[in-house]
Coordinates of C-alpha atoms in Angstrom, one line a residue:
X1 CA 0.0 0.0 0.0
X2 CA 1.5 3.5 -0.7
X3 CA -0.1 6.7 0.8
X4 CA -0.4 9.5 -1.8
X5 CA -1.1 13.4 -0.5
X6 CA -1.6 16.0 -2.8
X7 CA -2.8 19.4 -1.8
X8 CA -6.0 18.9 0.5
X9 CA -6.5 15.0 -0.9
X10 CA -5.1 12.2 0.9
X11 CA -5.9 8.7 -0.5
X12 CA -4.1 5.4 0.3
X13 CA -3.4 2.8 -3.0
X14 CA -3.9 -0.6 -2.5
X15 CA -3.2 -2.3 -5.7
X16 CA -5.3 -0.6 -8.5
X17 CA -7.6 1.2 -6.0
X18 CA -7.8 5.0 -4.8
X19 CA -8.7 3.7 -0.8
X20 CA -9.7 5.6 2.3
X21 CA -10.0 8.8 -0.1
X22 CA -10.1 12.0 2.4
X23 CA -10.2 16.0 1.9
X24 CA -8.8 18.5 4.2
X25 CA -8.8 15.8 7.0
X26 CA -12.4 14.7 6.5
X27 CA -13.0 10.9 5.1
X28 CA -15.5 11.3 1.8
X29 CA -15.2 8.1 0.1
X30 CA -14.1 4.1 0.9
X31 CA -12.7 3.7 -2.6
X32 CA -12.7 4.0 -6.1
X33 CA -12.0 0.9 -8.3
X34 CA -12.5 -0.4 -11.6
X35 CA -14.5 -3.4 -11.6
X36 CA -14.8 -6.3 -14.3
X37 CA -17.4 -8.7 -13.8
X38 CA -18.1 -12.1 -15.2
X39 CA -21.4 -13.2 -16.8
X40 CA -21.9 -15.4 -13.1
X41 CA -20.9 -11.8 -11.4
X42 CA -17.1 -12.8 -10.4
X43 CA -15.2 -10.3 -10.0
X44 CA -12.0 -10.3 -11.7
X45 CA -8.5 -10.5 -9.8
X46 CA -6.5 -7.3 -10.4
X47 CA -2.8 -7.1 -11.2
X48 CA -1.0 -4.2 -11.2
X49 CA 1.4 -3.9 -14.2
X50 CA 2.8 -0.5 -13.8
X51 CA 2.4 3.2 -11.6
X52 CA 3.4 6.4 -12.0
X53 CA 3.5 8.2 -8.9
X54 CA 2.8 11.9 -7.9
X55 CA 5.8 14.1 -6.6
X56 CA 6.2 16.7 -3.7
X57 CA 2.8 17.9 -1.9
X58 CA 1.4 20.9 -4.3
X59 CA -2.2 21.6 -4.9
X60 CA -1.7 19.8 -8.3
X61 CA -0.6 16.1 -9.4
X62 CA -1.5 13.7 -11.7
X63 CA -0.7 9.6 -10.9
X64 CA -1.4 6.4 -13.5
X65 CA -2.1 3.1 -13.2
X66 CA -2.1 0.2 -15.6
X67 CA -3.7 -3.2 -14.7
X68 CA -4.6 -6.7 -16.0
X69 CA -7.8 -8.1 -14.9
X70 CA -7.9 -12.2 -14.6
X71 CA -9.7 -14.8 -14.1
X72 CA -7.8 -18.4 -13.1
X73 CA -4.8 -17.0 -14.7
X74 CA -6.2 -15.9 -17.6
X75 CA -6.1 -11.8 -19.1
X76 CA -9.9 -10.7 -20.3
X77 CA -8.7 -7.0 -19.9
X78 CA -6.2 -4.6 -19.3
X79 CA -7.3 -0.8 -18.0
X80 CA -5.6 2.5 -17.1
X81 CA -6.7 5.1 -14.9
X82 CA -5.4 8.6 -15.2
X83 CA -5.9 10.5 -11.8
X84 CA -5.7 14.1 -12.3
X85 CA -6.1 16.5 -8.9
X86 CA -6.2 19.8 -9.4
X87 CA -7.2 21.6 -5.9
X88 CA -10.4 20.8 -4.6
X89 CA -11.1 18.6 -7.6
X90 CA -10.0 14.9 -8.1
X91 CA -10.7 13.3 -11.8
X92 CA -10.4 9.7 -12.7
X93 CA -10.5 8.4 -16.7
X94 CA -10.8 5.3 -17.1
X95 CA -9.7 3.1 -20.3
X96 CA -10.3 -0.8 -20.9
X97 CA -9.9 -2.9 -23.5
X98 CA -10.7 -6.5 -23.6
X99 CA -7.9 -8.6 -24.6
X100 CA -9.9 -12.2 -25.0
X101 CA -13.8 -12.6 -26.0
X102 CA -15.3 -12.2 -22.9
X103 CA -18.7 -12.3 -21.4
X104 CA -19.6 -9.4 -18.9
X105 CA -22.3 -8.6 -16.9
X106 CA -20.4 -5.2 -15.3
X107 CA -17.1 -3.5 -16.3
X108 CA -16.3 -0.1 -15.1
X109 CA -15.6 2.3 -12.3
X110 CA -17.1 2.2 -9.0
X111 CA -17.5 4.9 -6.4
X112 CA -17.4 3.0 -2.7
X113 CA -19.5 5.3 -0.3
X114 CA -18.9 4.7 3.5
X115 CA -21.6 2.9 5.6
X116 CA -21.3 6.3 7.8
X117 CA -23.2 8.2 5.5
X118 CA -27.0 5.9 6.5
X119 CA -29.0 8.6 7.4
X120 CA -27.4 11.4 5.3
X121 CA -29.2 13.7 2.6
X122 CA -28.1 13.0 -0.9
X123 CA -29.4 14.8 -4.5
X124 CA -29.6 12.6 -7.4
X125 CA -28.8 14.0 -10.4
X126 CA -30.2 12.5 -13.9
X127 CA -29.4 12.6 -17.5
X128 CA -32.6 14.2 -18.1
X129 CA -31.1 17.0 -16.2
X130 CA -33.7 16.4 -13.8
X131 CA -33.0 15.8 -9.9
X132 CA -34.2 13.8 -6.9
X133 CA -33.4 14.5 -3.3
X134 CA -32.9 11.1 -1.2
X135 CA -31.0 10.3 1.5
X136 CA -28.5 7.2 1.9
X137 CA -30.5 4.4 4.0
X138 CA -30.2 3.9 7.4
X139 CA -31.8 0.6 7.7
X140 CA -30.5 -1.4 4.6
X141 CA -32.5 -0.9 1.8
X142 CA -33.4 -4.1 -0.6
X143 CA -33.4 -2.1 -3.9
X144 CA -31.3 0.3 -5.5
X145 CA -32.0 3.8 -2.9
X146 CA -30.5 5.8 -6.4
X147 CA -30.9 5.0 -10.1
X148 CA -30.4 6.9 -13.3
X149 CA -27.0 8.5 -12.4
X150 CA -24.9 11.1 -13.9
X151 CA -24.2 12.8 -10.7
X152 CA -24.4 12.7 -6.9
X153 CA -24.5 15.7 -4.2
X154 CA -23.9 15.4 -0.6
X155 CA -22.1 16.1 2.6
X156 CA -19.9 14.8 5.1
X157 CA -18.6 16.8 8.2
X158 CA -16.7 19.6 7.3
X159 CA -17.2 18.9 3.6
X160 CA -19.6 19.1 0.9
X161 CA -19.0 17.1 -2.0
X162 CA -20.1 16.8 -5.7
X163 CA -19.5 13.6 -8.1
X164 CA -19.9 13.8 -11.8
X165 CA -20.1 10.7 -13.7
X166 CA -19.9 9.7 -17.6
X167 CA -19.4 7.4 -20.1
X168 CA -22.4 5.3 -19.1
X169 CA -25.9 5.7 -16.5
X170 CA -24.8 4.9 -12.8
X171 CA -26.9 3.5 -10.1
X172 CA -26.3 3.0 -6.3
X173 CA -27.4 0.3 -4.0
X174 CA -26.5 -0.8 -0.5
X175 CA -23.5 -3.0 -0.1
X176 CA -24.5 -3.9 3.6
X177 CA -27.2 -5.8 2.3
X178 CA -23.6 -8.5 1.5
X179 CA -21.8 -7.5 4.7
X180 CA -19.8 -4.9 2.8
X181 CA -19.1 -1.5 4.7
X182 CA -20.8 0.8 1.8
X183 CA -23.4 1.5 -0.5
X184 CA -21.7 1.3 -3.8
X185 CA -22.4 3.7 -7.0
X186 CA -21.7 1.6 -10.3
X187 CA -22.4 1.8 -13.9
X188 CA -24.5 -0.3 -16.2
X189 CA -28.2 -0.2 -14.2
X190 CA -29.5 -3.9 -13.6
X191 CA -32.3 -3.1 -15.9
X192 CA -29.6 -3.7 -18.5
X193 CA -30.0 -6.9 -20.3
X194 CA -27.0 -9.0 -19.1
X195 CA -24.2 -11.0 -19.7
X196 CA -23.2 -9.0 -23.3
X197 CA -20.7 -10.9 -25.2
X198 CA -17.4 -8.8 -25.9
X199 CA -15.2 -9.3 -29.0
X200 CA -11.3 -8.6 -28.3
X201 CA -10.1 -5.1 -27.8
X202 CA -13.6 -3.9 -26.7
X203 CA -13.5 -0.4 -25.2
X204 CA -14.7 0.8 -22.4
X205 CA -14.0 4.5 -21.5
X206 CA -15.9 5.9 -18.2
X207 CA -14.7 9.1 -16.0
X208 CA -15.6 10.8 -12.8
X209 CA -14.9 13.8 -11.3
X210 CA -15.5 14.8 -7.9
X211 CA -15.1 18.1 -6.2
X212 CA -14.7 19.0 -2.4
X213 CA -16.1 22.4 -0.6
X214 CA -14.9 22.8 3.0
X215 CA -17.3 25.0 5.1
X216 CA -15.3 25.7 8.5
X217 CA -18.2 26.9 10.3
X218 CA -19.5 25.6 13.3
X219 CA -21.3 22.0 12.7
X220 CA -19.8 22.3 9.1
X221 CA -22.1 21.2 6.5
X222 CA -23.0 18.0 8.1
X223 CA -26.6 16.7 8.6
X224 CA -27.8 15.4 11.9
X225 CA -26.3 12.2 12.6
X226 CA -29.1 9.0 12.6
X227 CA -28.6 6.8 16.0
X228 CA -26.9 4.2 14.8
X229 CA -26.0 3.0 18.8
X230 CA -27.1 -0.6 18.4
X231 CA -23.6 -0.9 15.9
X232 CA -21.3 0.5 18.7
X233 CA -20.0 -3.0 19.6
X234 CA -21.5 -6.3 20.1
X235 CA -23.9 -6.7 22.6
X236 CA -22.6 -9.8 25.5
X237 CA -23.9 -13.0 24.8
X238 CA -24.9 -13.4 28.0
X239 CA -27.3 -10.6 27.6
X240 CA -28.8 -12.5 25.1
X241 CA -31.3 -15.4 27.1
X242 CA -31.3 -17.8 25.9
X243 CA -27.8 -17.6 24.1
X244 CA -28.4 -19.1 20.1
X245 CA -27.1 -22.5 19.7
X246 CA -24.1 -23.0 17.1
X247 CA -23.9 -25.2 14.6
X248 CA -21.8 -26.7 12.0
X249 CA -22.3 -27.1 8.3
X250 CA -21.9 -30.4 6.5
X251 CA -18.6 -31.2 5.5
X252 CA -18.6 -31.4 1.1
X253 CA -14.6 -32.7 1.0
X254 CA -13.8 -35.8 -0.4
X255 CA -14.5 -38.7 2.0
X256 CA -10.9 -39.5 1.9
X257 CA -10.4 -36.3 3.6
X258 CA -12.8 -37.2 6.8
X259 CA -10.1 -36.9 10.2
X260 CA -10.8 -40.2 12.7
X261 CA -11.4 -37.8 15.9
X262 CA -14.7 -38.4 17.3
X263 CA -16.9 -35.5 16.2
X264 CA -18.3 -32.6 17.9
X265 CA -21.8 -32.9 19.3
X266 CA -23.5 -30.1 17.6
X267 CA -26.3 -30.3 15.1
X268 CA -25.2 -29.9 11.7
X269 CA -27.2 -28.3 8.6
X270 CA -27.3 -30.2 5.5
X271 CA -28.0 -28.8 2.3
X272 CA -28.8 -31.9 -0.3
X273 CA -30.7 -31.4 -3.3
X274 CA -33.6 -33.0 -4.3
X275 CA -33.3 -35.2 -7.6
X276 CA -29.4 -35.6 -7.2
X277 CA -28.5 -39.3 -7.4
X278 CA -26.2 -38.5 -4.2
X279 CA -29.0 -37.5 -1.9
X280 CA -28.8 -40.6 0.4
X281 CA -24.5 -40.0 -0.1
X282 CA -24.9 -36.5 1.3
X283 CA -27.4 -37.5 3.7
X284 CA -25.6 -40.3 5.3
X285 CA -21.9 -38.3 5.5
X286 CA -24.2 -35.5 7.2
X287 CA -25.3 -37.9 9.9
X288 CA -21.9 -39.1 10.6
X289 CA -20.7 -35.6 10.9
X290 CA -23.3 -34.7 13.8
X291 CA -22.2 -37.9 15.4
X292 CA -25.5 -38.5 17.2
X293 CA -26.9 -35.0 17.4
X294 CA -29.4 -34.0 15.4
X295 CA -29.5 -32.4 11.7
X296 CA -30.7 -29.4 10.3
X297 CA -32.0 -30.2 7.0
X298 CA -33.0 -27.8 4.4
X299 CA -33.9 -29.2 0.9
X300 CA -33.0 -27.5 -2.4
X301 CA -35.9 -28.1 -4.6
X302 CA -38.9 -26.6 -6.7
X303 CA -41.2 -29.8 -6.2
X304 CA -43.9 -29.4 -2.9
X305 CA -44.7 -32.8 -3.6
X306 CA -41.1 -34.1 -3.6
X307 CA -40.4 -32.4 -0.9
X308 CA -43.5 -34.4 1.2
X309 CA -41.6 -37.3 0.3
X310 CA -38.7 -36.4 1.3
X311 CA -39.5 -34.8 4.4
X312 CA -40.7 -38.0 5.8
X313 CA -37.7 -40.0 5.0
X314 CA -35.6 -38.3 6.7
X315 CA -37.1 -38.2 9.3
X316 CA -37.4 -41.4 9.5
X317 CA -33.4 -42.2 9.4
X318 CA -32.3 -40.5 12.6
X319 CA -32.8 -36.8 15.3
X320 CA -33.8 -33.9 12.8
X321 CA -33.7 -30.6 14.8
X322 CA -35.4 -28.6 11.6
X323 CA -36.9 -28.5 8.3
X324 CA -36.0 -26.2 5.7
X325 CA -36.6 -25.8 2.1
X326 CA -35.3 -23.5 -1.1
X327 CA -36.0 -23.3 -4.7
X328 CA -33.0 -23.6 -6.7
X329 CA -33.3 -20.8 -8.5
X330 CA -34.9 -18.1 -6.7
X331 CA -33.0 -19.7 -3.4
X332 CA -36.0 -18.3 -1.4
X333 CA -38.7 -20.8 0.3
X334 CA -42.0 -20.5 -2.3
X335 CA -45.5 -20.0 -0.8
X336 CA -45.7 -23.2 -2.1
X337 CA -42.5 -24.4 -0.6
X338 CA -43.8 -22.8 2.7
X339 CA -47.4 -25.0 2.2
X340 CA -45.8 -28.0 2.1
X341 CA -43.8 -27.5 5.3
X342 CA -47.0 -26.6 7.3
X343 CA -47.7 -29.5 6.2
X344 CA -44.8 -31.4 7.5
X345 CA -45.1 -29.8 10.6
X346 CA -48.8 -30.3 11.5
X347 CA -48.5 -33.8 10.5
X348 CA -45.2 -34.4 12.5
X349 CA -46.5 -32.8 15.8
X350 CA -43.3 -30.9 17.0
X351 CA -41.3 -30.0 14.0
X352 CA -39.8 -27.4 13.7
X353 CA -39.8 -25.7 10.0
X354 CA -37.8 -22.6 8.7
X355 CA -37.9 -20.0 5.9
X356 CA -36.1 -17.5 4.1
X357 CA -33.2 -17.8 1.7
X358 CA -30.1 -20.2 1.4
X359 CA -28.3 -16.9 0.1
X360 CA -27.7 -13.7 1.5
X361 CA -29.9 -11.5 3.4
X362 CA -30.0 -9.2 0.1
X363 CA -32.8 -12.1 -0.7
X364 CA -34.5 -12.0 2.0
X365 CA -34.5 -8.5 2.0
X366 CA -35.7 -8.0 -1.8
X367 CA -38.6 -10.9 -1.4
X368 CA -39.7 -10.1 2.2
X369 CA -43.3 -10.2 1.2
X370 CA -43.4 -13.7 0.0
X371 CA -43.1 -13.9 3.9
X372 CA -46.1 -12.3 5.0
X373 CA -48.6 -15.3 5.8
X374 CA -45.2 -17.2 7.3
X375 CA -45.7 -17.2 11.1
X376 CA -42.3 -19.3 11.4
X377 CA -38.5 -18.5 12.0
X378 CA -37.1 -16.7 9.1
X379 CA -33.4 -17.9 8.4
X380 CA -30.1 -16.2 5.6
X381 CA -26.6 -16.6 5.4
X382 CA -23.7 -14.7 5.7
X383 CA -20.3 -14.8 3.8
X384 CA -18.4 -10.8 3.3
X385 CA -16.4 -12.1 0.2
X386 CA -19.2 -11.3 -2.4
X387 CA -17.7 -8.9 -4.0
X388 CA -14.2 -8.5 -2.4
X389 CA -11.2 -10.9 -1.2
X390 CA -9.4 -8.1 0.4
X391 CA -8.7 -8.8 4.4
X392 CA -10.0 -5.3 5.0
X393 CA -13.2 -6.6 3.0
X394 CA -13.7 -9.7 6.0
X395 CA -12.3 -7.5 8.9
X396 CA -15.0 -4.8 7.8
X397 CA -17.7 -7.2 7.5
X398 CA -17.9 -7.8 11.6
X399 CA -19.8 -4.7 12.2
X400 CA -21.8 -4.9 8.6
X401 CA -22.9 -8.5 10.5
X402 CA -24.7 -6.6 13.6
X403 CA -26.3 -4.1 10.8
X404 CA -27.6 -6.7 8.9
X405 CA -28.7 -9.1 11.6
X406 CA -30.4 -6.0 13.1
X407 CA -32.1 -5.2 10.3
X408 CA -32.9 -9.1 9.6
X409 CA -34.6 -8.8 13.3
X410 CA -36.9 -5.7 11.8
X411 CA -38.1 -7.7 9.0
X412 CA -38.7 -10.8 11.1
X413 CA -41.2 -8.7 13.5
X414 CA -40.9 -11.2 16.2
X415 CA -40.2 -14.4 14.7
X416 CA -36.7 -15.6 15.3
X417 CA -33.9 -16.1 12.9
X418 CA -31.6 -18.5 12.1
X419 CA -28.5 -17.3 10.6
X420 CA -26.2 -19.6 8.6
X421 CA -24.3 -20.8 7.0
X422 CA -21.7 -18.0 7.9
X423 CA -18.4 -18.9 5.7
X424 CA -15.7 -17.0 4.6
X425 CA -16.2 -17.7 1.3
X426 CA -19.5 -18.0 -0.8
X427 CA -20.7 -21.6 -1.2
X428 CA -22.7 -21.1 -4.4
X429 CA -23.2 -19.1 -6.8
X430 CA -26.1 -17.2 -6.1
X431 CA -26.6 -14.6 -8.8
X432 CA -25.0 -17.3 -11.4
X433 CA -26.4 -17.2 -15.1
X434 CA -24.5 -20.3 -15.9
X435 CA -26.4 -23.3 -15.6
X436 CA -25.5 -25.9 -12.0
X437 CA -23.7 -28.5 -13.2
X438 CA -25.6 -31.9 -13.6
X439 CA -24.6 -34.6 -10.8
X440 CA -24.2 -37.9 -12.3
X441 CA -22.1 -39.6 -9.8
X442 CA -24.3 -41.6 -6.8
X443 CA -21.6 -41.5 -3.8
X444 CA -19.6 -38.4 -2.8
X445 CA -16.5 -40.0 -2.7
X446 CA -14.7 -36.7 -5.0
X447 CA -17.0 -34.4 -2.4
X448 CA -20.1 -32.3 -3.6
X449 CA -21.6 -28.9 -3.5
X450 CA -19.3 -26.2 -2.3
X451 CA -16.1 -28.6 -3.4
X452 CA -16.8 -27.6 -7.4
X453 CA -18.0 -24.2 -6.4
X454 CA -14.9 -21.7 -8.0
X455 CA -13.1 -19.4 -4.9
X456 CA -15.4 -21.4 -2.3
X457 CA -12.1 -22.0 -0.1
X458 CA -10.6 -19.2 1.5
X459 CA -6.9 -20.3 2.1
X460 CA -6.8 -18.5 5.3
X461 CA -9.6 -21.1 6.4
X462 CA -7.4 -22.7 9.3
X463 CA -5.4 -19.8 10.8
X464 CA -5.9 -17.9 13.8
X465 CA -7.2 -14.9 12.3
X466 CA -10.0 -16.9 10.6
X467 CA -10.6 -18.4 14.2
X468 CA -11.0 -14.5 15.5
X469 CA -13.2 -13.8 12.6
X470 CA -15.4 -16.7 13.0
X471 CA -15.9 -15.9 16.8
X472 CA -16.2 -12.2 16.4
X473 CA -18.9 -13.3 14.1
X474 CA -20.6 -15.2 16.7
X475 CA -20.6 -12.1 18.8
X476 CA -21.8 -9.5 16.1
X477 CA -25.0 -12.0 15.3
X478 CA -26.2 -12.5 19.0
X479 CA -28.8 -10.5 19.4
X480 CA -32.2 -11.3 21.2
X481 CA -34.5 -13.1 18.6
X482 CA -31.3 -15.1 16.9
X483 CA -32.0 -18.6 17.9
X484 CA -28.9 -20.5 16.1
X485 CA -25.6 -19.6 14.2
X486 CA -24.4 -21.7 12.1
X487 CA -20.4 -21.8 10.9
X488 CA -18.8 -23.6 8.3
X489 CA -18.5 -26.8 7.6
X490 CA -17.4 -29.5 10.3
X491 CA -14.1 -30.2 8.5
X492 CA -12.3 -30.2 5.6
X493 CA -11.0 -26.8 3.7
X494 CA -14.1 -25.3 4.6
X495 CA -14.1 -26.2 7.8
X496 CA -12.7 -26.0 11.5
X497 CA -10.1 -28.2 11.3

């Protein structure tokens, strides 16, 4: 990382990113990036190729960067940004040209507001040349809080700030809705038809321009700052009565890979999929892995019927603590989805059944209605790497975990939440437009699910800062309401040990 100051404008760069961009000692913006993204929404990994750095401290300097953006190794597109400051205004062109056919959903600069802002007045500016006056959420919003983009005004302490954007229509949406720490401004609205296939040396060519005011009176040009108390640190777990119970997630490594010490006696959550010929495989490694306790067993599938069936075999085969289902596509639980585990449950006696989403709480968030007629526990998962593998990406997501869970708790309206699994890395693609692979193989000898999932295992799985993160998690998501946690899986890669 090298810090660069020039004039007022101080700004840190990590790799290819303008970070922790601040003006005359006030923090205005998390980052600016340039982002490529896949047709299954990766994001590509960045490599810087060459810099040009600013010299001396004067009100005026100019800095380049030239990057490759990969994916497995492989060069889709190579960018510049030219950052020109001159005064109280800081400009960023930005050039790529694709050096493969390539399939993208996003490329482009992105403007990383910080999470400090919720609360805050904002004015929308429009290609029309029209305006709206908003304000950045303070409870995280499910859709975009500002669309049709060509500019942004707002302030921040001391400082009142004005972004212009071209070469495409921008849009903003909240990050926290992923864990992130910001609502992120972006091009190419998701109202565009997506992914667009690129030929080789495709150009993209976007630019912003944002300009600082400092007003030194008292109070500045700040609004009045929303009570955000409830994210000052993690409330004690022994506050919380009764404590949530912790769980583990399946283990999806090879069998070979299975250690011989006797495992822990916690229930575990197992995720098979209905219509795969491993589903008694995944079943039966999932029932070795609680080692006597009970299971946690939500069903991916878009058949009620099915899922009857299913519902009362396992049952049948050993301690179930709870019922759960999803539809593969939408990853939500259907009304009909939600019918048939009434059903389960009435005819069961004292089962337990839970809905939501197998993905993030953005889901949950965005289809909250679908919930309306559920009297039930609502459940989502967590993972911060959505978007960003960069440590301060997971160390930021801790307190992003007490915003969302809080704002999970708002939408739940007294039913309690189960929240898991919480991994480091996604699981599945969630937002994928490729189709799931078919499973052909009965046994899971070579593993299953999250095993084939691309970036699903975070090397920094087994370390002591991943132990940290996974019990500051556990802290951040025990609130009153929360009646289980689970963490990843029992072992393997993804797991503990």
């Amino acid at each position: 990382m090298t810090a660069v100051s020039i004039g007022a404008w101080r700004f840190t760069l990590r790799g290819a990113e303008l970070a922790d961009l601040a003006y005359d000692g006030e923090p205005v913006l998390r980052a600016i990036r340039f982002v490529t993204r896949d047709h299954d929404w990766r994001t590509a990994d960045d490599t810087v190729l060459a810099r040009t750095l600013p010299s001396g401290t004067a009100s005026r300097g100019r800095l380049r960067i030239e990057a490759s953006a990969r994916y497995d190794d492989t060069e889709v597109l190579r960018y510049t940004l030219e950052v020109t400051v001159d005064g109280p205004t800081l400009r960023v062109d930005a050039t790529g040209t694709t050096t493969t056919p390539f399939r993208r959903n996003r490329i482009g600069l992105v403007v990383l507001h910080p999470p400090t802002l919720a609360g805050v007045p904002v004015t929308a500016r429009h290609p029309s040349g029209t305006a709206t006056e908003a304000a950045f959420p303070t409870w995280i919003a499910p859709h975009q809080p500002a669309a049709d983009l060509s500019g942004l005004d707002w302030s921040t302490g001391r400082v009142a700030l004005t972004l212009d954007l071209a070469g495409d229509v921008f849009e903003t949406e909240d990050q926290r809705n992923w864990t992130d720490a910001s609502f992120k401004t972006y091009s190419t609205p998701l109202s565009e038809p997506f992914p667009v296939a690129l030929d080789a040396g495709s150009v993209v060519h976007q630019s912003l321009t944002l300009r600082a005011t400092t007003d030194d009176r008292p109070g500045g040009t700040a609004a009045p700052a929303p009570d955000l108390a409830f994210l000052d640190g993690p409330a004690p777990t022994a506050a919380v009565a009764p404590p949530p119970t912790l769980q583990l997630l399946a283990a999806s490594a090879p069998a070979a890979a299975r250690p011989t010490a006797v495992p822990l006696d916690l229930p575990v959550l197992v995720e098979p999929v209905l219509g795969d010929p491993n589903l008694g495989a995944v079943l039966a490694s999932a029932r070795r892995d609680a080692g006597g306790a009970p299971l946690d067993v939500r069903f991916v599938t878009d058949d009620p019927d099915r899922l009857r069936a299913a519902i009362d075999d396992v049952l049948a085969g050993g301690p179930v603590v709870r019922i759960g289902a999803f539809d593969p596509s939408s990853h939500v639980t259907t009304p009909a989805l939600q019918q048939a585990l009434r059903d389960a449950a009435a005819a069961a006696g004292d089962l337990e059944v839970v809905a939501g989403t197998r993905a993030h709480f953005t889901e949950l968030n965005r289809t909250v209605d679908l919930f309306r007629d559920w009297d039930g526990p609502l459940t989502f998962s967590v993972t911060p790497q959505m978007h960003d593998r960069s440590p301060e990406q997971v160390t930021e997501s801790i307190r992003m975990q007490r915003w969302v869970v809080m704002s999970a708790s708002r939408l739940a309206a007294g039913r309690a939440l189960h929240v898991g699994p919480v991994t480091l890395r996604p699981r599945f693609n969630a937002v994928a437009t490729s189709a799931r692979p078919v499973v052909t193989d009965t046994t899971i000898e070579a593993g299953y699910g999250p095993q084939f999932v691309a970036d699903a295992t975070d090397p920094a799985q087994h370390s002591a800062v991943a132990r940290a993160w996974f019990a500051a998690s556990v802290e951040a998501l025990t609130v009153p309401g929360v009646a289980s946690i689970t963490l990843a899986e029992a072992w393997g890669p993804r797991g503990g040990r």
